[in-house]
Coordinates of C-alpha atoms in Angstrom, one line a residue:
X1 CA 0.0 0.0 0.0
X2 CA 1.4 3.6 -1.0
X3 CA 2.0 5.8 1.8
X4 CA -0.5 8.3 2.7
X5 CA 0.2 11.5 4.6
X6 CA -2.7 12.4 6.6
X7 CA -3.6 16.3 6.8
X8 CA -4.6 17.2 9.7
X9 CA -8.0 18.2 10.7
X10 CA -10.0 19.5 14.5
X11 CA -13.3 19.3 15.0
X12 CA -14.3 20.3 18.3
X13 CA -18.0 19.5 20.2
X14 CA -19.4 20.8 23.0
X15 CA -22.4 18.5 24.2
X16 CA -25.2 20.5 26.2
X17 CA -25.0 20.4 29.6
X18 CA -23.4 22.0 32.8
X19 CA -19.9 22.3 34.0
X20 CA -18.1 23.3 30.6
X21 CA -14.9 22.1 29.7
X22 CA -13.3 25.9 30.1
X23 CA -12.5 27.5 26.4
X24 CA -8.6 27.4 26.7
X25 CA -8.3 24.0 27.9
X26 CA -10.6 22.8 24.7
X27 CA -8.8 25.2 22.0
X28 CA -5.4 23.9 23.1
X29 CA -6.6 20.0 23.3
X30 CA -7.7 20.6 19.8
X31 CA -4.8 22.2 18.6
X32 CA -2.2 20.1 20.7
X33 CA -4.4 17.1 18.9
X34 CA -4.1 18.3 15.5
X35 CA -0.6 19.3 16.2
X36 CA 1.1 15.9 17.1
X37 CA -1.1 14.1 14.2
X38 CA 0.5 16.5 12.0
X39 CA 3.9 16.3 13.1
X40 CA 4.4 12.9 13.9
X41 CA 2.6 12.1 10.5
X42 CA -0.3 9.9 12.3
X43 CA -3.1 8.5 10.2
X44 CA -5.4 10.0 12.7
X45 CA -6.8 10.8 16.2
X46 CA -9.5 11.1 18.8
X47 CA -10.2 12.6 22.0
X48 CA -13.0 12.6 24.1
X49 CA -13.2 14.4 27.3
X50 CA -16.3 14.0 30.2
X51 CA -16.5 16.7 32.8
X52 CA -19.7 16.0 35.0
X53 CA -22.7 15.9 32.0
X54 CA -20.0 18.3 29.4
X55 CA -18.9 16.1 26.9
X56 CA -16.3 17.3 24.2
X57 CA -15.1 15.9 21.7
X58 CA -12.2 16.6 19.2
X59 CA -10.2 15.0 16.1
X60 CA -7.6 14.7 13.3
X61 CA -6.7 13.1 10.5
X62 CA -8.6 10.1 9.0
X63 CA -10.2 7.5 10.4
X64 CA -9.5 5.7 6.6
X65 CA -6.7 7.3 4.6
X66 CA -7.8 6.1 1.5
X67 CA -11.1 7.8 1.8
X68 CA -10.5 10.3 3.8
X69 CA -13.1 9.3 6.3
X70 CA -13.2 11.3 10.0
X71 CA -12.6 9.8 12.8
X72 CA -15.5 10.8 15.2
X73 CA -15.9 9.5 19.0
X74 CA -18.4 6.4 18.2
X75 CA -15.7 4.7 15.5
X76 CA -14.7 2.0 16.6
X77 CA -11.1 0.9 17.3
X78 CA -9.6 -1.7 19.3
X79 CA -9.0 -0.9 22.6
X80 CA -6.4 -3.3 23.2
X81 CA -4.8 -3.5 27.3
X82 CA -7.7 -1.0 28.2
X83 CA -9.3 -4.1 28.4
X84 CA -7.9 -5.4 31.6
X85 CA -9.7 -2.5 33.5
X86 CA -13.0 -4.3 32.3
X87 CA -11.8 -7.2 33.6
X88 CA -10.7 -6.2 36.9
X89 CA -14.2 -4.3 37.0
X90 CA -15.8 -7.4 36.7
X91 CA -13.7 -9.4 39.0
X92 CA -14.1 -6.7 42.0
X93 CA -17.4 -7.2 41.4
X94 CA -17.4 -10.6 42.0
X95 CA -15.4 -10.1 45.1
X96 CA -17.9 -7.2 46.5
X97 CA -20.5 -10.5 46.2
X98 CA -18.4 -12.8 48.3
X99 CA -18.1 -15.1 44.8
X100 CA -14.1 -14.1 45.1
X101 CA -11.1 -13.3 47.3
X102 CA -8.6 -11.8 46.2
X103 CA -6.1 -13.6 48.3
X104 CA -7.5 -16.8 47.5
X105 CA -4.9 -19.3 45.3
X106 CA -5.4 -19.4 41.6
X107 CA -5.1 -23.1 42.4
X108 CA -8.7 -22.8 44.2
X109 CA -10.7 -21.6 41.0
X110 CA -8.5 -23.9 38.5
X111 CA -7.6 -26.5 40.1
X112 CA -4.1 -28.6 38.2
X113 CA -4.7 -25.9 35.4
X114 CA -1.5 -24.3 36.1
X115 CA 1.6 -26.2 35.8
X116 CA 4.9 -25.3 34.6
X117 CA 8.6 -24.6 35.8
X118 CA 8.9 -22.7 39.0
X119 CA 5.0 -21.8 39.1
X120 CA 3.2 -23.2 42.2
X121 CA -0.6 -22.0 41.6
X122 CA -0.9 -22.4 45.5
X123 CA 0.9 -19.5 45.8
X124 CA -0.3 -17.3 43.4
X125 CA -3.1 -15.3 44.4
X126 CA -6.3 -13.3 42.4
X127 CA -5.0 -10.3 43.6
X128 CA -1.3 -11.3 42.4
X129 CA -2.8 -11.7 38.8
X130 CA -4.6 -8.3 38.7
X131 CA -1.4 -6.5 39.9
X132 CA 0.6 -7.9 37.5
X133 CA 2.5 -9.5 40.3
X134 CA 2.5 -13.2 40.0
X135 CA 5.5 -14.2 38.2
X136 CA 3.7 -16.3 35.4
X137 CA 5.3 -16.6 32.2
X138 CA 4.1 -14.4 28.8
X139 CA 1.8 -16.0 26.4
X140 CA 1.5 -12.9 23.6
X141 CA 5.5 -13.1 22.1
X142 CA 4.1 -16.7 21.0
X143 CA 0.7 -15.8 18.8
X144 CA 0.7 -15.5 15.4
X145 CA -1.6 -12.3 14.3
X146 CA -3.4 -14.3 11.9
X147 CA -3.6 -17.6 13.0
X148 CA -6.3 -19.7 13.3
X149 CA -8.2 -18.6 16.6
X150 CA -6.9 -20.0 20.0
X151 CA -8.9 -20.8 23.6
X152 CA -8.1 -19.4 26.4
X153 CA -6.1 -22.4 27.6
X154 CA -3.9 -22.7 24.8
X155 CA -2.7 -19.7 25.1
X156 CA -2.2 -20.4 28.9
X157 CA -0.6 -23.3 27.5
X158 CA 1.7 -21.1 25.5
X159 CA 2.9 -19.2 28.3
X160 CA 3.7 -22.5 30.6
X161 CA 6.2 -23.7 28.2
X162 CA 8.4 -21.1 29.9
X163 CA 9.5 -20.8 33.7
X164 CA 8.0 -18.5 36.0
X165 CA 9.2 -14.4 35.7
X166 CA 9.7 -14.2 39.4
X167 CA 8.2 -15.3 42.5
X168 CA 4.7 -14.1 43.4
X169 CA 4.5 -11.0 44.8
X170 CA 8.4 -10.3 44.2
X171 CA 7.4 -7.7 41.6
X172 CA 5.3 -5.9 39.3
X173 CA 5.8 -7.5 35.3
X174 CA 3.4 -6.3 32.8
X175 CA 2.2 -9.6 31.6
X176 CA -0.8 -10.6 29.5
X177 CA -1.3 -14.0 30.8
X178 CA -2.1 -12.8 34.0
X179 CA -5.7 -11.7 32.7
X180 CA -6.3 -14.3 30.1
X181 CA -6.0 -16.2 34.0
X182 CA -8.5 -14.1 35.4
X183 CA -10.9 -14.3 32.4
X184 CA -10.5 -18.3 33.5
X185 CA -11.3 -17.6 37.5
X186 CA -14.7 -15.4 36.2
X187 CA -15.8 -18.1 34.1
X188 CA -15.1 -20.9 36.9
X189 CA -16.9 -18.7 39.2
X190 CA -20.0 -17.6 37.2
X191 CA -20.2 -20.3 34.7
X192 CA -20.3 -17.9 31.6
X193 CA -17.6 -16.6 29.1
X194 CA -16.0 -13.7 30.6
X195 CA -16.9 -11.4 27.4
X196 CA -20.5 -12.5 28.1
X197 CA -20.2 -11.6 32.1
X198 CA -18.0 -8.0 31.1
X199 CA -21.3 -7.4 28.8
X200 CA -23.7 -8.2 31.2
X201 CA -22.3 -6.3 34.3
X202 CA -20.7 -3.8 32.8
X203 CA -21.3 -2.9 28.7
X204 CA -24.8 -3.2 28.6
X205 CA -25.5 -1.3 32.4
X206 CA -23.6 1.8 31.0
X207 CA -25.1 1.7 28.1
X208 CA -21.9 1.3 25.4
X209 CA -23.6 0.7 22.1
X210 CA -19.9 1.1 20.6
X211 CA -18.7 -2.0 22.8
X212 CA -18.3 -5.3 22.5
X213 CA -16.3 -8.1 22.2
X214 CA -15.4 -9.8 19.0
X215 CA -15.9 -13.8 18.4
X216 CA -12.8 -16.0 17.6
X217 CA -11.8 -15.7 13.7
X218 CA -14.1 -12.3 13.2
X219 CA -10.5 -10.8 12.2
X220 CA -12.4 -7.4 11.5
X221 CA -14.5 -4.9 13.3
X222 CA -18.1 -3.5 13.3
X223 CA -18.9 -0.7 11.1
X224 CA -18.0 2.2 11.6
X225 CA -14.5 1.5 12.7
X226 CA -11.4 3.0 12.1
X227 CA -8.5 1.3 9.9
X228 CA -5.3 0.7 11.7
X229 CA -2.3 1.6 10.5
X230 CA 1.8 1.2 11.1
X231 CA 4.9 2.1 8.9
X232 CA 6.9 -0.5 7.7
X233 CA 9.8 -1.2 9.0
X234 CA 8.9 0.9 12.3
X235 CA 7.6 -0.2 16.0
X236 CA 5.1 -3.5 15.1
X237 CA 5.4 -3.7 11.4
X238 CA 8.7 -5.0 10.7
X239 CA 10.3 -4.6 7.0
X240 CA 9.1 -8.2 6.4
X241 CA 6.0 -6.9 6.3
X242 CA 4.9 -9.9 8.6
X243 CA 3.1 -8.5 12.0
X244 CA 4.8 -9.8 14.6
X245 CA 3.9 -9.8 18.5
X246 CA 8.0 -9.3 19.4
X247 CA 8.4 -6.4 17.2
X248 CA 6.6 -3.7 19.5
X249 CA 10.2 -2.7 20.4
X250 CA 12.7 1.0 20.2
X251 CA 12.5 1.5 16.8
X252 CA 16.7 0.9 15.2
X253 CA 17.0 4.1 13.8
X254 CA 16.4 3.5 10.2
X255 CA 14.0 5.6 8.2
X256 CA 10.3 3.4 8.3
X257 CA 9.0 2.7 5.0
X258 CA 5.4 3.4 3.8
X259 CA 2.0 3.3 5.8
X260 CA 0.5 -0.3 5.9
X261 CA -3.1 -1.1 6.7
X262 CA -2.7 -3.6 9.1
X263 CA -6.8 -3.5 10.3
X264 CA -7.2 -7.5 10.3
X265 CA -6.3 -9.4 13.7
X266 CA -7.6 -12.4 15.0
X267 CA -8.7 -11.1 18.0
X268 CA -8.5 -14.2 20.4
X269 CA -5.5 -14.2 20.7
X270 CA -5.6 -11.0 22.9
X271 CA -8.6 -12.5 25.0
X272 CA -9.2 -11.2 28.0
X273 CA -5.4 -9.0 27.9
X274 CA -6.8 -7.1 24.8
X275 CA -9.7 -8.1 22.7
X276 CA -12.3 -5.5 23.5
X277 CA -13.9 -3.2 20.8
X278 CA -14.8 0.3 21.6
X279 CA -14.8 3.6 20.9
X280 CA -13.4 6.8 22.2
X281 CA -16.9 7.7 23.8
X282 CA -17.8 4.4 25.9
X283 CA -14.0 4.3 26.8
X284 CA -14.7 7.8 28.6
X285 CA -18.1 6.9 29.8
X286 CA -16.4 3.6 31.1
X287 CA -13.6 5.3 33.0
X288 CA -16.0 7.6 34.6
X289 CA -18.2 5.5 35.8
X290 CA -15.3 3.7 37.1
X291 CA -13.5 6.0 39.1
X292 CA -16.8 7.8 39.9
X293 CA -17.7 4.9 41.9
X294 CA -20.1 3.9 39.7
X295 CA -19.2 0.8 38.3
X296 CA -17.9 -1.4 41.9
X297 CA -18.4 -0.4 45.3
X298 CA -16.0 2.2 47.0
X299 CA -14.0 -0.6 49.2
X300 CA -13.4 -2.3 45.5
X301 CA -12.8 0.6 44.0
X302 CA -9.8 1.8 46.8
X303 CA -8.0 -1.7 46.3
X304 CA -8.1 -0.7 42.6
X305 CA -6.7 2.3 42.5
X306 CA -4.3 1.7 45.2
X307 CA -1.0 1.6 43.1
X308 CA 2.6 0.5 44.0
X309 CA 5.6 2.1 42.4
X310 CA 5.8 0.1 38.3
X311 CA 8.8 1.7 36.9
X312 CA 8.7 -0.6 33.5
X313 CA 5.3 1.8 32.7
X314 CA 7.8 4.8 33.2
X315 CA 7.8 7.9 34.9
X316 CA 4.9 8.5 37.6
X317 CA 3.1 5.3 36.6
X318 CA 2.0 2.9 40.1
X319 CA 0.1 -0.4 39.0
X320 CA -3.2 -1.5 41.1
X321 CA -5.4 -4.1 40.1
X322 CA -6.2 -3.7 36.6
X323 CA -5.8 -0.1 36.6
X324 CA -3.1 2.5 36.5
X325 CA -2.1 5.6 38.0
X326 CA -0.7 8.7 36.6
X327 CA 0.7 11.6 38.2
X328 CA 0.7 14.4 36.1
X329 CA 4.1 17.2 36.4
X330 CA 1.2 19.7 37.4
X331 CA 0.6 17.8 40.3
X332 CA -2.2 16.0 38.8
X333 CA -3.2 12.3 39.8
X334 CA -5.5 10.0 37.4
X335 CA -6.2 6.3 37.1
X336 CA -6.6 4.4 34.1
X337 CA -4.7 2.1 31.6
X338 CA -3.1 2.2 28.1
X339 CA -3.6 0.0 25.3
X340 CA -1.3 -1.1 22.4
X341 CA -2.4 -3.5 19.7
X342 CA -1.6 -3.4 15.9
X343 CA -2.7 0.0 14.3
X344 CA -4.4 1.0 17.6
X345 CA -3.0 3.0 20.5
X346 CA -5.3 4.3 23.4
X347 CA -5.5 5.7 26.5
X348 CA -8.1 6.3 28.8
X349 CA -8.2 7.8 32.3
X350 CA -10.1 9.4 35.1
X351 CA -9.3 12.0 37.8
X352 CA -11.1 11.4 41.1
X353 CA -12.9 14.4 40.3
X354 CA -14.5 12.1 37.6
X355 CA -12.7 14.2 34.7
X356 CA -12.5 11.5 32.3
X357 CA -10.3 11.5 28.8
X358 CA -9.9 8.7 26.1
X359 CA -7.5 9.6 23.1
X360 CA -6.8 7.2 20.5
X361 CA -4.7 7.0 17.6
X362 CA -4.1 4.5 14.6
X363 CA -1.1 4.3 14.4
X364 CA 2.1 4.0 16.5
X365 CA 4.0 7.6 17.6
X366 CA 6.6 8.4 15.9
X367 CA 9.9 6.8 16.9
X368 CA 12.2 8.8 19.6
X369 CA 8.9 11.5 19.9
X370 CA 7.0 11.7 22.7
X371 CA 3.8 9.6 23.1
X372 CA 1.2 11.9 21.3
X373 CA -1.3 10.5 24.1
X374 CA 0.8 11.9 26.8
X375 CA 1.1 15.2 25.2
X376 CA -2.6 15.1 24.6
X377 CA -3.3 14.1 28.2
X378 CA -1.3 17.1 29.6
X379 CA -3.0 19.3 27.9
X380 CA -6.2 17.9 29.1
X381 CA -5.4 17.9 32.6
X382 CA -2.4 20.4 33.2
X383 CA -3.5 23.3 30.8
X384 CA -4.4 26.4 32.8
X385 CA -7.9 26.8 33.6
X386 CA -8.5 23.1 33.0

């Protein structure tokens, strides 16, 4: 596919209501938005910001570069490692019923499921799992981005060929298996698919029409979605053309090649680490609902959002249980997650003042720039008057 340079366009919306984004803080989100599409040539962006009942909403580029379609706040993208927060969501829940403990053994729930080199499910708690802390082995290097689809417990299976990281509790390790696991305890616990349980506790309650979560081997997404997109030869699309879980890695230096649609993705493989569908609306409504308190009860919600020091996410990032926190150089604290997946890169997060932002773009920052969602975050948050 040729290489398309997106031009960047803003559109700003102010939904009716009461407690107004202030102007400034909305002209420079839209013009920090349209800025870092432009000069990071990214196929597109979206940002959608709640503030009590003010929605606004802003974008750039294209949703599809060949037709120049917009990319508006219900398209639909993948939302990738934002889908952990569902997950933990529904497995606080669980625990506010009495149907979980968090420092119950994994072994409890699944039973002689979990065997491997230096892994003793005994000792490996729910909690451990949602904190990233239990030492098990990664399952997502493995996958093949258009295989044929895969259950939950062969990709578990995929990860056990390898020793444990660490022992439990030893330290925080982003790592993916940890909530295909907990997808496994919810369905143990409930008797349903975890997608099914995340949809009927939490998608269809908050009403997110934009939400779901694709079946094994539907490769593509619901109309109207947003392409993804990555340069060849740069971070996940390596000059082979060939996507390729490993490649997600600091880009060598060399000058990427063209812009590749690389939309199709067989979305089980991701499970419950990274299969949700969304949009950059229901991502916002989501997160604050979440850390509103409207989503678990308030002694769930503190164990989620109470974070411990996770220096691999980078400067002022703490990992809790399915959630992270950010704190902002203005002094600033929110709580959400990230998400990367092929041609899709999100972010969404709350304030405890329920100021809520999602920002999305399709397609990978450029490499040795900063983030383009962490410049759009501070502007949400640390802009004066904001």
């Amino acid at each position: 596919m040729r290489a398309l340079v997106a031009i960047a366009t803003a559109t700003a919306l102010l939904a009716a209501g009461v407690g107004a984004v202030p102007a400034r803080a909305s002209t420079d989100l839209a013009a920090v938005l349209t800025d870092v599409t432009a000069d990071q040539r990214l196929a597109g962006g979206v940002a959608v910001t709640r503030d009590g009942t003010t929605v606004s909403r802003f974008s750039a580029g294209y949703s599809d570069v060949d037709t120049h379609a917009g990319f508006g706040p219900h398209i639909r993208i993948r939302a990738a490692s934002v889908t952990k927060t569902f997950v933990a969501a529904t497995m606080l829940q669980l625990v506010a019923e009495g149907k979980v403990d968090l420092d119950a053994s994994v072994e409890s729930y699944l039973p002689g499921r979990i065997r491997g080199a230096g892994i003793d499910a005994t000792a490996i708690t729910v909690r451990e799992l949602l904190h990233n802390s239990s030492g098990l082995p990664e399952y997502y290097y493995d996958t093949d981005p258009h295989g044929p689809p895969q259950t939950s417990q062969q990709l578990l299976d995929l990860a056990l060929r390898k020793p444990a990281q660490f022992s439990p509790g030893a330290m925080i390790k982003y790592t993916n298996t940890n909530f295909v696991v907990a997808g496994m305890i919810i369905t143990a616990v409930t008797g349903r698919d975890p997608a099914d349980e995340i949809t009927r506790r939490i998608i269809v309650p908050l009403g997110l029409a934009d939400t779901y979560f694709p079946a094994a081997g539907d490769t593509t997404l619901r109309a109207p979605f947003a392409h993804g997109y990555e340069l060849l030869g740069g971070p996940y699309l390596p000059a082979s053309g060939d996507l390729d879980p490993a490649s997600a890695a600091p880009h060598d230096g060399a000058e990427p090649g063209p812009r590749v649609d690389v939309t199709p993705y067989e979305p089980s493989n991701s499970d419950m680490a990274g299969a949700l569908v969304s949009s950059g609306e229901d991502l916002t409504t989501f997160m604050a609902a979440l850390v509103g308190g409207r989503v678990i009860p308030r002694p769930q919600l503190a164990q989620m959002m109470a974070t411990a020091p996770w220096p691999e996410g980078g400067r002022g990032r703490g990992y809790g249980l399915g959630l992270i926190s950010i704190a902002l150089p203005c002094g600033v604290t929110v709580w959400g997650h990230g998400g990367d997946l092929f041609g899709y890169h999100t972010l969404s997060v709350a304030s405890d003042q329920r100021r809520a932002l999602s920002v999305t773009f399709n397609q990978a920052g450029a490499p040795g720039s900063i983030d383009p969602r962490d410049r759009v975050l501070e502007a949400t948050y640390c802009t004066p008057g904001a």
